[in-house]
Amino acid sequence: MTGTGAVSLRGLRKRYGDRAVVDDVSLEVRPGEFFSLLGPSGCGKTTTLRMIGGFERPDAGAVAIDGRDVTDDEPEARPVNTVFQNYALFPHLDVADNVAFGLRFARRRDGADMRRRGRLDEVERRVGEALELVQLGSFGARRVHQLSGGEQQRVALARALVLEPTVLLLDEPLGALDAQLRTRLQVELSELQRRLGITFVYVTHDQQEAFTMSDRIAVMRDGRLLQVGAPREIYERPASVEVARFIGAANLLDGTVSGPGAAEVSGERFAVPQDAPRGEGIVMVRPERIVVGRGDRSARVERVTFAGSTVRVDLRVGAVALVAEVPNDGSLDALRAGDTVPVDVPADAVRVLSPRRS
């Protein structure tokens, strides 16, 4: 399937009443890419996914898959399959038959008699592999009502994967799973996608999930695309204050770039990249990039908060309040509120953004 599964959106718009749910969204999903739509609830990501799948018709714009305009095609006429937030399983079928249903339906639709053509073993094999992938290898004979919510979601995922569609659409499919299993399935799902070469378009509000699995991410808010890029690019070089606020934690400080490599923030001078734009802007520093315990400026410790694998340190450098996040490696165990510590804010940890706040 490698080389197929390109998705193109051109000027998609969708309104519900007087509310613009999707507002002029244009993007390109590459063949075989794991592409995530990331944003808070109500940002339009699920509606965008549903327009790709044919479950919603855009008020304006077009959807194309592999260069073919599918905007007016019914869902079953598109080379896609979808995993919905609700499980949409058949309660009268057991787990194996739920997973096999789409595969058998597709073969009947194509005129293939499973037994006459010797395809039954193939279906059983593929169903078994799909169930093993989602950790339900021994659950084939169980009924849907005997499963937990998380198990039902995994059956729905297996049912979509068994068809190996050109494009697989996933609307927060791991949301019902416990944290440990969710983390494991993120890795397995990503590995499976790369092995099969199927294009995945994945909806999530979970940044860690998007970063773990995605080749590229589209960040959405209020129906608009804010930025499209690789996970590291979006995290380290957000295109706007909106993106910086949503993606991870960030120190966002009003400042002025007064010359090459220097910015003034509340009377304190910070090194910034040489190409930072002159004038007023928002100086962004990620908490984990602040070095606590060494450096050429002094900071007063306002608070120390244990957070498991990391320690949050609230600092004040002159009139500037900063939040640092440091590894919980024991080096700062003795740090207490009221202490004075050296800190370093390296220039390559700083980005100057547009001053517009929202």
mmCIF file of C-alpha atoms in Angstrom:
data_model
loop_
_atom_site.group_PDB
_atom_site.id
_atom_site.type_symbol
_atom_site.label_atom_id
_atom_site.label_comp_id
_atom_site.label_asym_id
_atom_site.label_seq_id
_atom_site.Cartn_x
_atom_site.Cartn_y
_atom_site.Cartn_z
ATOM 1 C CA MET A 1 0.000 0.000 0.000
ATOM 2 C CA THR A 2 3.002 2.271 0.162
ATOM 3 C CA GLY A 3 2.564 5.247 -2.153
ATOM 4 C CA THR A 4 -1.207 5.446 -1.701
ATOM 5 C CA GLY A 5 -3.350 7.165 0.879
ATOM 6 C CA ALA A 6 -2.635 10.842 0.157
ATOM 7 C CA VAL A 7 -5.374 13.043 1.617
ATOM 8 C CA SER A 8 -5.907 16.595 0.421
ATOM 9 C CA LEU A 9 -8.227 19.112 2.080
ATOM 10 C CA ARG A 10 -8.970 22.371 0.303
ATOM 11 C CA GLY A 11 -10.771 25.213 2.057
ATOM 12 C CA LEU A 12 -13.035 23.015 4.175
ATOM 13 C CA ARG A 13 -15.782 24.882 5.995
ATOM 14 C CA LYS A 14 -18.560 23.601 8.188
ATOM 15 C CA ARG A 15 -21.090 25.573 10.214
ATOM 16 C CA TYR A 16 -23.671 24.469 12.744
ATOM 17 C CA GLY A 17 -26.122 27.339 12.930
ATOM 18 C CA ASP A 18 -24.132 30.540 13.245
ATOM 19 C CA ARG A 19 -21.039 28.771 14.600
ATOM 20 C CA ALA A 20 -18.087 28.028 12.311
ATOM 21 C CA VAL A 21 -16.940 24.583 13.475
ATOM 22 C CA VAL A 22 -14.354 24.199 10.697
ATOM 23 C CA ASP A 23 -13.113 27.428 9.175
ATOM 24 C CA ASP A 24 -11.145 27.270 5.911
ATOM 25 C CA VAL A 25 -8.994 24.237 6.670
ATOM 26 C CA SER A 26 -6.500 23.270 3.961
ATOM 27 C CA LEU A 27 -3.791 20.645 4.448
ATOM 28 C CA GLU A 28 -1.994 17.749 2.780
ATOM 29 C CA VAL A 29 -1.547 14.336 4.390
ATOM 30 C CA ARG A 30 1.233 12.374 2.708
ATOM 31 C CA PRO A 31 0.903 8.729 1.644
ATOM 32 C CA GLY A 32 1.755 6.346 4.457
ATOM 33 C CA GLU A 33 1.937 9.130 7.036
ATOM 34 C CA PHE A 34 0.792 9.037 10.642
ATOM 35 C CA PHE A 35 -0.906 12.414 10.810
ATOM 36 C CA SER A 36 -2.635 13.759 13.919
ATOM 37 C CA LEU A 37 -5.236 16.464 14.371
ATOM 38 C CA LEU A 38 -4.512 17.890 17.822
ATOM 39 C CA GLY A 39 -6.527 20.383 19.787
ATOM 40 C CA PRO A 40 -8.909 20.951 22.694
ATOM 41 C CA SER A 41 -12.508 19.769 22.719
ATOM 42 C CA GLY A 42 -14.668 21.712 20.285
ATOM 43 C CA CYS A 43 -11.797 22.849 18.060
ATOM 44 C CA GLY A 44 -13.185 21.129 14.928
ATOM 45 C CA LYS A 45 -10.807 18.177 14.687
ATOM 46 C CA THR A 46 -13.484 15.460 14.828
ATOM 47 C CA THR A 47 -15.696 17.315 12.334
ATOM 48 C CA THR A 48 -12.704 17.539 9.976
ATOM 49 C CA LEU A 49 -12.136 13.784 10.372
ATOM 50 C CA ARG A 50 -15.802 13.072 9.684
ATOM 51 C CA MET A 51 -15.655 15.128 6.487
ATOM 52 C CA ILE A 52 -12.694 13.034 5.306
ATOM 53 C CA GLY A 53 -14.697 9.878 6.033
ATOM 54 C CA GLY A 54 -17.873 11.144 4.366
ATOM 55 C CA PHE A 55 -19.994 11.231 7.520
ATOM 56 C CA GLU A 56 -20.303 15.023 7.287
ATOM 57 C CA ARG A 57 -20.598 17.066 4.099
ATOM 58 C CA PRO A 58 -18.627 20.315 4.008
ATOM 59 C CA ASP A 59 -20.491 23.557 3.420
ATOM 60 C CA ALA A 60 -17.563 24.566 1.224
ATOM 61 C CA GLY A 61 -14.260 23.106 0.089
ATOM 62 C CA ALA A 62 -13.140 19.695 -1.164
ATOM 63 C CA VAL A 63 -11.728 16.366 0.025
ATOM 64 C CA ALA A 64 -9.496 14.299 -2.263
ATOM 65 C CA ILE A 65 -7.866 10.914 -1.677
ATOM 66 C CA ASP A 66 -5.020 9.933 -4.002
ATOM 67 C CA GLY A 67 -6.011 12.771 -6.301
ATOM 68 C CA ARG A 68 -9.652 11.721 -6.621
ATOM 69 C CA ASP A 69 -12.299 14.145 -5.424
ATOM 70 C CA VAL A 70 -14.450 12.230 -2.916
ATOM 71 C CA THR A 71 -16.315 15.217 -1.477
ATOM 72 C CA ASP A 72 -19.690 13.911 -2.618
ATOM 73 C CA ASP A 73 -18.951 10.192 -2.214
ATOM 74 C CA GLU A 74 -20.720 8.130 0.434
ATOM 75 C CA PRO A 75 -18.504 6.680 3.199
ATOM 76 C CA GLU A 76 -18.574 3.153 1.739
ATOM 77 C CA ALA A 77 -17.355 4.473 -1.613
ATOM 78 C CA ARG A 78 -14.188 5.930 -0.079
ATOM 79 C CA PRO A 79 -11.006 3.877 0.494
ATOM 80 C CA VAL A 80 -11.135 4.582 4.237
ATOM 81 C CA ASN A 81 -12.194 2.936 7.458
ATOM 82 C CA THR A 82 -12.998 4.654 10.736
ATOM 83 C CA VAL A 83 -12.621 3.930 14.433
ATOM 84 C CA PHE A 84 -15.165 6.066 16.266
ATOM 85 C CA GLN A 85 -15.185 7.304 19.840
ATOM 86 C CA ASN A 86 -18.215 5.120 20.511
ATOM 87 C CA TYR A 87 -17.562 1.473 19.883
ATOM 88 C CA ALA A 88 -20.303 0.666 17.302
ATOM 89 C CA LEU A 89 -20.022 -3.076 17.925
ATOM 90 C CA PHE A 90 -22.697 -5.663 17.159
ATOM 91 C CA PRO A 91 -24.017 -7.067 20.474
ATOM 92 C CA HIS A 92 -25.408 -10.231 18.855
ATOM 93 C CA LEU A 93 -21.964 -11.253 17.501
ATOM 94 C CA ASP A 94 -18.981 -12.531 19.416
ATOM 95 C CA VAL A 95 -15.653 -10.702 19.348
ATOM 96 C CA ALA A 96 -14.174 -12.682 16.441
ATOM 97 C CA ASP A 97 -17.271 -12.181 14.294
ATOM 98 C CA ASN A 98 -17.316 -8.457 15.101
ATOM 99 C CA VAL A 99 -13.736 -8.159 13.883
ATOM 100 C CA ALA A 100 -14.423 -10.335 10.825
ATOM 101 C CA PHE A 101 -17.668 -8.597 9.876
ATOM 102 C CA GLY A 102 -16.189 -5.892 7.686
ATOM 103 C CA LEU A 103 -13.825 -8.314 5.989
ATOM 104 C CA ARG A 104 -16.614 -10.739 5.159
ATOM 105 C CA PHE A 105 -18.943 -7.972 4.050
ATOM 106 C CA ALA A 106 -16.290 -6.576 1.718
ATOM 107 C CA ARG A 107 -15.708 -9.977 0.144
ATOM 108 C CA ARG A 108 -19.448 -10.586 -0.301
ATOM 109 C CA ARG A 109 -19.803 -7.155 -1.836
ATOM 110 C CA ASP A 110 -17.001 -8.036 -4.254
ATOM 111 C CA GLY A 111 -18.743 -11.315 -5.137
ATOM 112 C CA ALA A 112 -16.343 -13.709 -3.398
ATOM 113 C CA ASP A 113 -17.734 -16.865 -1.784
ATOM 114 C CA MET A 114 -15.497 -17.454 1.226
ATOM 115 C CA ARG A 115 -15.791 -21.217 1.470
ATOM 116 C CA ARG A 116 -15.827 -21.936 -2.251
ATOM 117 C CA ARG A 117 -12.690 -19.897 -2.806
ATOM 118 C CA GLY A 118 -10.897 -21.198 0.234
ATOM 119 C CA ARG A 119 -10.723 -17.807 1.924
ATOM 120 C CA LEU A 120 -12.107 -18.783 5.347
ATOM 121 C CA ASP A 121 -8.692 -19.631 6.762
ATOM 122 C CA GLU A 122 -7.346 -16.272 5.623
ATOM 123 C CA VAL A 123 -10.122 -14.406 7.430
ATOM 124 C CA GLU A 124 -9.558 -16.379 10.619
ATOM 125 C CA ARG A 125 -5.818 -15.726 10.427
ATOM 126 C CA ARG A 126 -6.241 -11.988 9.947
ATOM 127 C CA VAL A 127 -8.830 -11.773 12.720
ATOM 128 C CA GLY A 128 -6.498 -13.632 15.057
ATOM 129 C CA GLU A 129 -3.582 -11.328 14.242
ATOM 130 C CA ALA A 130 -5.707 -8.233 14.807
ATOM 131 C CA LEU A 131 -6.931 -9.499 18.169
ATOM 132 C CA GLU A 132 -3.384 -10.346 19.252
ATOM 133 C CA LEU A 133 -2.311 -6.811 18.339
ATOM 134 C CA VAL A 134 -4.829 -5.294 20.754
ATOM 135 C CA GLN A 135 -4.086 -7.815 23.523
ATOM 136 C CA LEU A 136 -7.348 -9.756 23.061
ATOM 137 C CA GLY A 137 -6.022 -12.950 21.490
ATOM 138 C CA SER A 138 -8.060 -15.224 23.777
ATOM 139 C CA PHE A 139 -11.266 -13.167 23.627
ATOM 140 C CA GLY A 140 -12.617 -14.308 20.240
ATOM 141 C CA ALA A 141 -15.560 -16.304 21.602
ATOM 142 C CA ARG A 142 -16.715 -13.681 24.111
ATOM 143 C CA ARG A 143 -19.813 -11.563 23.663
ATOM 144 C CA VAL A 144 -19.663 -7.785 23.610
ATOM 145 C CA HIS A 145 -21.623 -7.435 26.864
ATOM 146 C CA GLN A 146 -18.934 -9.469 28.637
ATOM 147 C CA LEU A 147 -16.246 -6.893 27.813
ATOM 148 C CA SER A 148 -15.186 -3.777 29.648
ATOM 149 C CA GLY A 149 -15.332 -0.426 27.897
ATOM 150 C CA GLY A 150 -11.613 -0.546 27.184
ATOM 151 C CA GLU A 151 -11.880 -4.046 25.759
ATOM 152 C CA GLN A 152 -14.764 -2.998 23.529
ATOM 153 C CA GLN A 153 -12.679 -0.113 22.189
ATOM 154 C CA ARG A 154 -9.864 -2.505 21.363
ATOM 155 C CA VAL A 155 -12.260 -4.764 19.472
ATOM 156 C CA ALA A 156 -13.379 -1.740 17.437
ATOM 157 C CA LEU A 157 -9.752 -0.932 16.681
ATOM 158 C CA ALA A 158 -9.050 -4.530 15.607
ATOM 159 C CA ARG A 159 -12.123 -4.513 13.345
ATOM 160 C CA ALA A 160 -10.818 -1.428 11.529
ATOM 161 C CA LEU A 161 -7.227 -2.632 11.268
ATOM 162 C CA VAL A 162 -8.125 -6.063 9.885
ATOM 163 C CA LEU A 163 -9.331 -4.451 6.638
ATOM 164 C CA GLU A 164 -5.988 -2.688 6.030
ATOM 165 C CA PRO A 165 -7.658 0.300 4.362
ATOM 166 C CA THR A 166 -5.763 2.878 2.323
ATOM 167 C CA VAL A 167 -6.594 5.513 4.937
ATOM 168 C CA LEU A 168 -7.564 4.755 8.517
ATOM 169 C CA LEU A 169 -9.386 7.482 10.448
ATOM 170 C CA LEU A 170 -9.182 7.274 14.238
ATOM 171 C CA ASP A 171 -11.177 9.457 16.613
ATOM 172 C CA GLU A 172 -9.437 9.153 20.015
ATOM 173 C CA PRO A 173 -9.535 5.327 19.850
ATOM 174 C CA LEU A 174 -7.386 4.802 22.957
ATOM 175 C CA GLY A 175 -9.284 7.164 25.207
ATOM 176 C CA ALA A 176 -11.066 4.423 27.179
ATOM 177 C CA LEU A 177 -7.907 2.478 28.015
ATOM 178 C CA ASP A 178 -5.912 2.612 31.235
ATOM 179 C CA ALA A 179 -2.697 4.616 31.129
ATOM 180 C CA GLN A 180 -0.260 1.682 30.986
ATOM 181 C CA LEU A 181 -2.116 -0.153 28.231
ATOM 182 C CA ARG A 182 -2.675 3.085 26.345
ATOM 183 C CA THR A 183 1.046 3.791 26.324
ATOM 184 C CA ARG A 184 1.842 0.285 25.074
ATOM 185 C CA LEU A 185 -0.777 0.444 22.341
ATOM 186 C CA GLN A 186 0.516 3.819 21.188
ATOM 187 C CA VAL A 187 3.839 2.181 20.360
ATOM 188 C CA GLU A 188 2.276 -0.932 18.832
ATOM 189 C CA LEU A 189 -0.190 1.071 16.760
ATOM 190 C CA SER A 190 2.573 3.294 15.455
ATOM 191 C CA GLU A 191 4.750 0.287 14.570
ATOM 192 C CA LEU A 192 1.860 -1.444 12.801
ATOM 193 C CA GLN A 193 1.101 1.667 10.769
ATOM 194 C CA ARG A 194 4.694 1.912 9.583
ATOM 195 C CA ARG A 195 4.856 -1.791 8.727
ATOM 196 C CA LEU A 196 1.637 -1.763 6.691
ATOM 197 C CA GLY A 197 2.162 1.648 5.110
ATOM 198 C CA ILE A 198 -1.438 2.681 5.755
ATOM 199 C CA THR A 199 -2.114 6.391 6.122
ATOM 200 C CA PHE A 200 -3.452 7.152 9.595
ATOM 201 C CA VAL A 201 -5.353 10.353 10.345
ATOM 202 C CA TYR A 202 -5.686 10.457 14.106
ATOM 203 C CA VAL A 203 -7.742 12.797 16.295
ATOM 204 C CA THR A 204 -6.596 13.457 19.855
ATOM 205 C CA HIS A 205 -6.514 16.136 22.524
ATOM 206 C CA ASP A 206 -3.568 14.376 24.204
ATOM 207 C CA GLN A 207 -0.259 16.039 23.325
ATOM 208 C CA GLN A 208 1.891 13.159 24.551
ATOM 209 C CA GLU A 209 -0.121 10.749 22.413
ATOM 210 C CA ALA A 210 0.284 12.928 19.324
ATOM 211 C CA PHE A 211 4.011 13.416 19.927
ATOM 212 C CA THR A 212 4.618 9.693 20.493
ATOM 213 C CA MET A 213 2.950 8.423 17.341
ATOM 214 C CA SER A 214 2.826 11.155 14.713
ATOM 215 C CA ASP A 215 5.029 11.970 11.758
ATOM 216 C CA ARG A 216 3.318 15.356 11.609
ATOM 217 C CA ILE A 217 0.696 17.179 13.642
ATOM 218 C CA ALA A 218 -1.916 19.795 12.785
ATOM 219 C CA VAL A 219 -2.762 21.975 15.777
ATOM 220 C CA MET A 220 -6.341 23.277 15.671
ATOM 221 C CA ARG A 221 -8.280 25.835 17.660
ATOM 222 C CA ASP A 222 -11.727 27.331 17.102
ATOM 223 C CA GLY A 223 -12.031 25.556 13.754
ATOM 224 C CA ARG A 224 -8.777 26.953 12.391
ATOM 225 C CA LEU A 225 -5.389 25.438 11.660
ATOM 226 C CA LEU A 226 -2.740 27.124 13.769
ATOM 227 C CA GLN A 227 0.334 25.148 12.680
ATOM 228 C CA VAL A 228 1.289 21.967 10.829
ATOM 229 C CA GLY A 229 4.659 20.352 11.386
ATOM 230 C CA ALA A 230 6.711 17.566 12.938
ATOM 231 C CA PRO A 231 6.267 17.096 16.704
ATOM 232 C CA ARG A 232 9.670 18.542 17.587
ATOM 233 C CA GLU A 233 9.158 21.533 15.299
ATOM 234 C CA ILE A 234 5.796 22.380 16.857
ATOM 235 C CA TYR A 235 7.120 21.985 20.384
ATOM 236 C CA GLU A 236 10.403 23.835 19.984
ATOM 237 C CA ARG A 237 9.363 26.383 17.348
ATOM 238 C CA PRO A 238 5.668 27.175 17.852
ATOM 239 C CA ALA A 239 4.355 29.551 15.216
ATOM 240 C CA SER A 240 2.282 31.607 17.642
ATOM 241 C CA VAL A 241 1.508 32.269 21.278
ATOM 242 C CA GLU A 242 -1.648 30.177 20.865
ATOM 243 C CA VAL A 243 0.388 27.117 19.889
ATOM 244 C CA ALA A 244 2.991 27.736 22.604
ATOM 245 C CA ARG A 245 0.262 27.886 25.241
ATOM 246 C CA PHE A 246 -1.438 24.705 24.116
ATOM 247 C CA ILE A 247 1.652 22.584 23.450
ATOM 248 C CA GLY A 248 3.390 21.775 26.711
ATOM 249 C CA ALA A 249 4.171 24.255 29.455
ATOM 250 C CA ALA A 250 5.896 27.516 28.620
ATOM 251 C CA ASN A 251 7.149 30.680 30.260
ATOM 252 C CA LEU A 252 5.646 33.474 28.150
ATOM 253 C CA LEU A 253 7.128 36.856 28.974
ATOM 254 C CA ASP A 254 6.454 40.308 27.514
ATOM 255 C CA GLY A 255 9.760 41.651 26.234
ATOM 256 C CA THR A 256 11.560 43.730 23.671
ATOM 257 C CA VAL A 257 14.336 42.566 21.396
ATOM 258 C CA SER A 258 16.657 45.566 21.559
ATOM 259 C CA GLY A 259 19.525 44.292 19.463
ATOM 260 C CA PRO A 260 21.067 41.181 17.947
ATOM 261 C CA GLY A 261 20.863 38.328 20.453
ATOM 262 C CA ALA A 262 19.386 40.320 23.339
ATOM 263 C CA ALA A 263 15.932 40.944 24.818
ATOM 264 C CA GLU A 264 14.805 43.049 27.774
ATOM 265 C CA VAL A 265 12.158 41.524 30.060
ATOM 266 C CA SER A 266 11.046 43.566 33.101
ATOM 267 C CA GLY A 267 14.504 45.057 33.504
ATOM 268 C CA GLU A 268 16.336 41.760 32.997
ATOM 269 C CA ARG A 269 18.440 41.025 29.946
ATOM 270 C CA PHE A 270 18.091 37.617 28.280
ATOM 271 C CA ALA A 271 20.080 36.121 25.441
ATOM 272 C CA VAL A 272 17.906 35.217 22.429
ATOM 273 C CA PRO A 273 18.711 33.783 19.001
ATOM 274 C CA GLN A 274 20.561 36.177 16.719
ATOM 275 C CA ASP A 275 17.744 36.119 14.160
ATOM 276 C CA ALA A 276 14.998 37.052 16.641
ATOM 277 C CA PRO A 277 12.839 39.858 15.208
ATOM 278 C CA ARG A 278 13.457 43.335 16.626
ATOM 279 C CA GLY A 279 10.835 45.115 18.696
ATOM 280 C CA GLU A 280 8.173 43.993 21.135
ATOM 281 C CA GLY A 281 7.375 40.319 21.377
ATOM 282 C CA ILE A 282 6.655 37.379 23.637
ATOM 283 C CA VAL A 283 9.784 35.686 24.937
ATOM 284 C CA MET A 284 9.068 31.957 25.279
ATOM 285 C CA VAL A 285 11.206 29.594 27.381
ATOM 286 C CA ARG A 286 10.265 25.967 27.977
ATOM 287 C CA PRO A 287 10.613 25.050 31.683
ATOM 288 C CA GLU A 288 12.813 22.001 31.069
ATOM 289 C CA ARG A 289 15.381 24.138 29.216
ATOM 290 C CA ILE A 290 16.118 26.320 32.259
ATOM 291 C CA VAL A 291 19.218 25.069 34.061
ATOM 292 C CA VAL A 292 18.960 25.232 37.857
ATOM 293 C CA GLY A 293 22.118 24.940 39.966
ATOM 294 C CA ARG A 294 24.588 26.527 37.580
ATOM 295 C CA GLY A 295 24.720 29.637 35.464
ATOM 296 C CA ASP A 296 25.693 33.300 35.585
ATOM 297 C CA ARG A 297 22.543 34.808 37.095
ATOM 298 C CA SER A 298 20.939 34.406 40.515
ATOM 299 C CA ALA A 299 17.361 33.426 41.208
ATOM 300 C CA ARG A 300 15.287 33.242 44.351
ATOM 301 C CA VAL A 301 13.400 29.977 44.865
ATOM 302 C CA GLU A 302 9.699 30.676 45.451
ATOM 303 C CA ARG A 303 8.444 27.091 45.573
ATOM 304 C CA VAL A 304 9.623 23.524 44.993
ATOM 305 C CA THR A 305 7.001 20.977 43.894
ATOM 306 C CA PHE A 306 7.612 17.247 43.603
ATOM 307 C CA ALA A 307 6.080 15.827 40.388
ATOM 308 C CA GLY A 308 7.343 12.256 40.264
ATOM 309 C CA SER A 309 10.044 11.987 37.607
ATOM 310 C CA THR A 310 10.524 15.771 37.616
ATOM 311 C CA VAL A 311 10.647 18.634 40.104
ATOM 312 C CA ARG A 312 8.975 21.971 39.385
ATOM 313 C CA VAL A 313 10.880 24.984 40.685
ATOM 314 C CA ASP A 314 9.192 28.401 40.768
ATOM 315 C CA LEU A 315 11.881 31.065 40.504
ATOM 316 C CA ARG A 316 12.166 34.814 40.515
ATOM 317 C CA VAL A 317 14.973 36.550 38.647
ATOM 318 C CA GLY A 318 14.650 40.202 39.618
ATOM 319 C CA ALA A 319 11.052 41.054 38.678
ATOM 320 C CA VAL A 320 10.751 38.107 36.285
ATOM 321 C CA ALA A 321 8.882 34.995 37.410
ATOM 322 C CA LEU A 322 10.045 31.750 35.795
ATOM 323 C CA VAL A 323 9.020 28.124 36.145
ATOM 324 C CA ALA A 324 11.743 25.493 35.699
ATOM 325 C CA GLU A 325 11.289 21.756 35.408
ATOM 326 C CA VAL A 326 14.289 19.633 36.349
ATOM 327 C CA PRO A 327 14.881 15.865 36.452
ATOM 328 C CA ASN A 328 14.259 14.199 39.793
ATOM 329 C CA ASP A 329 17.812 12.895 40.007
ATOM 330 C CA GLY A 330 18.515 13.875 43.613
ATOM 331 C CA SER A 331 20.788 16.809 42.784
ATOM 332 C CA LEU A 332 18.309 19.394 44.087
ATOM 333 C CA ASP A 333 16.841 17.468 47.031
ATOM 334 C CA ALA A 334 18.079 20.087 49.482
ATOM 335 C CA LEU A 335 16.506 22.996 47.577
ATOM 336 C CA ARG A 336 13.940 24.951 49.578
ATOM 337 C CA ALA A 337 11.782 28.045 49.153
ATOM 338 C CA GLY A 338 13.813 31.126 50.021
ATOM 339 C CA ASP A 339 17.109 29.722 48.710
ATOM 340 C CA THR A 340 19.160 31.608 46.139
ATOM 341 C CA VAL A 341 20.484 29.489 43.274
ATOM 342 C CA PRO A 342 22.399 30.112 40.054
ATOM 343 C CA VAL A 343 20.389 29.580 36.872
ATOM 344 C CA ASP A 344 21.055 29.631 33.164
ATOM 345 C CA VAL A 345 18.622 30.411 30.347
ATOM 346 C CA PRO A 346 20.569 29.526 27.171
ATOM 347 C CA ALA A 347 19.812 31.495 24.033
ATOM 348 C CA ASP A 348 18.908 28.373 22.046
ATOM 349 C CA ALA A 349 16.158 27.653 24.605
ATOM 350 C CA VAL A 350 14.415 30.942 23.811
ATOM 351 C CA ARG A 351 11.999 31.818 21.011
ATOM 352 C CA VAL A 352 10.496 35.241 20.380
ATOM 353 C CA LEU A 353 6.873 35.075 19.238
ATOM 354 C CA SER A 354 4.313 37.518 17.938
ATOM 355 C CA PRO A 355 3.076 39.717 20.773
ATOM 356 C CA ARG A 356 -0.598 39.039 19.982
ATOM 357 C CA ARG A 357 -2.217 37.219 22.888
ATOM 358 C CA SER A 358 -5.524 35.383 22.727
#
